[in-house]
Amino acid sequence: MPDDRRPGHDDEVHLFVERMAMAFADVGFPRMAARVLFSVMSADGPLTAAEIGERLGVSAAAVSGAVRYLTQFGMLVREPVPRSRRDRYRMPENPWYEGTITKTGLYKNFIDIADAGVDALGGTATPGGERVSEMRDFFCFVQEELDSLGERWRARRVATGHAEPPAA
């Protein structure tokens, strides 16, 4: 099969992976996890930990913690390699919304903890209870907005050709 990639393509892809990883790390995302994520994203198909390590110039062991982190959050999907003890990793369908917002339960957890905090502080009759209640209400608002945002994102994916329309 002929290689139809232009000269320097691999260097440009490597630069993309490293720049995106750095940008994600700048906002608190683990750097190795970001490097792994964008390495898998830029691949034409699923990759094993060894293949990811080769692309990044690190050992498969260095990749291990990153893929564990990314699969936990739904940003990567792990699937077995047939007749092997190895796994390979790929991006799930619609990872940005489905993986980062709907699967983490982040705001649900904040809301539940805040509810318990309001109770522990004696309800909204106390200044502390009122502050925690307002925080909880803010997280409820954010979760509702994210749900609405997700619906709009799914519609936009269809409109831009990134997804099939839902079955009628």
XYZ file of C-alpha atoms in Angstrom:
168
model
C 0.000 0.000 0.000
C 1.591 3.310 -1.019
C 2.227 5.947 1.623
C 0.253 8.988 0.527
C 1.373 11.175 3.387
C 3.324 14.268 2.506
C 6.910 14.798 3.724
C 7.084 16.090 7.292
C 3.579 14.825 8.067
C 4.728 12.755 11.056
C 6.609 15.752 12.470
C 3.511 17.933 12.086
C 1.333 15.319 13.796
C 3.861 14.988 16.630
C 3.862 18.780 17.041
C 0.037 18.800 17.132
C 0.006 16.059 19.809
C 2.569 17.846 21.970
C 0.985 21.300 21.600
C -2.505 20.029 22.463
C -1.113 18.053 25.402
C 0.630 21.161 26.683
C -2.545 23.236 26.305
C -4.547 20.632 28.238
C -1.814 20.393 30.894
C -1.932 24.177 31.290
C -5.524 23.851 32.540
C -4.806 20.947 34.900
C -5.180 17.833 32.721
C -2.387 15.278 33.366
C 0.219 15.821 30.656
C 0.943 12.151 29.870
C -2.785 11.426 29.667
C -3.165 14.324 27.244
C -0.237 13.083 25.126
C -1.780 9.612 24.996
C -5.232 10.991 24.190
C -4.053 13.057 21.247
C -1.731 10.329 20.029
C -4.674 7.910 19.844
C -6.901 10.596 18.344
C -4.435 11.244 15.550
C -4.013 7.540 14.680
C -5.873 5.923 11.812
C -6.984 3.042 14.039
C -6.734 1.616 17.558
C -3.275 1.392 19.136
C -1.720 -0.889 21.745
C 0.126 0.628 24.711
C 3.413 -0.314 23.023
C 2.388 1.486 19.822
C 1.332 4.564 21.789
C 4.638 4.478 23.646
C 6.539 4.202 20.362
C 4.711 7.221 18.930
C 5.461 9.253 22.060
C 8.996 7.982 22.665
C 8.111 6.518 26.072
C 7.760 3.009 27.477
C 4.480 1.098 27.417
C 4.628 1.201 31.222
C 4.609 5.009 31.108
C 1.447 4.802 29.007
C -0.294 2.461 31.466
C -1.414 5.054 34.020
C -2.534 7.446 31.311
C -4.776 4.908 29.561
C -6.252 3.892 32.924
C -7.065 7.550 33.627
C -8.546 8.125 30.167
C -10.678 4.968 30.168
C -12.062 5.919 33.597
C -13.392 9.150 32.141
C -14.653 7.593 28.929
C -12.100 9.386 26.777
C -10.608 6.105 25.519
C -12.141 2.698 24.946
C -10.097 -0.425 25.711
C -10.650 -3.502 23.572
C -8.773 -6.822 23.560
C -6.469 -7.799 20.730
C -7.742 -11.189 19.447
C -5.569 -14.169 20.497
C -3.344 -11.923 22.602
C -3.021 -10.696 26.165
C -2.661 -7.136 24.898
C -5.342 -4.491 24.618
C -5.694 -1.699 22.138
C -7.170 1.731 22.675
C -9.397 3.905 20.518
C -11.514 7.029 20.817
C -15.186 6.436 21.623
C -17.984 7.950 19.552
C -18.469 11.623 20.530
C -15.906 11.636 23.352
C -15.944 15.343 24.067
C -19.500 15.523 25.307
C -20.290 11.942 26.201
C -16.963 11.235 27.880
C -16.276 14.462 29.679
C -19.710 15.589 30.794
C -22.212 12.759 30.961
C -19.997 9.971 32.266
C -18.079 11.684 35.012
C -21.013 12.513 37.280
C -18.948 15.434 38.537
C -21.804 17.842 39.218
C -24.081 15.118 40.593
C -21.380 14.340 43.145
C -20.971 18.032 44.050
C -24.754 18.385 44.424
C -25.028 15.327 46.674
C -22.163 16.450 48.899
C -23.555 19.983 49.094
C -26.978 18.599 50.087
C -25.353 16.775 52.982
C -23.432 19.956 53.835
C -26.628 22.013 54.012
C -28.108 19.432 56.386
C -24.938 19.332 58.493
C -24.961 23.129 58.768
C -28.536 23.229 60.039
C -30.239 24.138 56.777
C -30.493 27.522 55.114
C -31.280 29.309 58.378
C -27.544 29.576 59.077
C -25.129 31.719 57.034
C -22.948 28.699 56.214
C -25.959 26.588 55.267
C -27.226 29.368 52.992
C -23.834 29.672 51.239
C -23.610 25.909 50.685
C -27.245 25.872 49.514
C -26.462 28.549 46.933
C -23.423 26.579 45.774
C -25.592 23.467 45.409
C -28.184 25.451 43.450
C -25.426 26.747 41.169
C -24.223 23.201 40.464
C -27.828 22.146 39.763
C -28.091 25.037 37.301
C -24.795 24.106 35.624
C -25.895 20.454 35.299
C -29.202 21.509 33.716
C -27.372 23.793 31.292
C -24.926 21.018 30.405
C -27.835 18.691 29.680
C -29.315 21.319 27.351
C -25.912 21.994 25.827
C -25.516 18.270 25.171
C -28.788 18.151 23.268
C -27.714 21.111 21.145
C -24.267 19.543 20.596
C -25.795 16.265 19.379
C -27.985 18.217 16.925
C -24.981 20.181 15.710
C -22.949 16.988 15.191
C -25.710 15.749 12.888
C -25.940 19.123 11.105
C -22.173 19.226 10.481
C -22.014 15.628 9.256
C -20.146 14.224 12.268
C -23.029 11.930 13.240
C -26.045 10.202 11.744
C -29.494 11.570 12.535
C -31.264 9.643 15.302
C -33.455 6.765 14.095
C -37.108 7.735 13.814
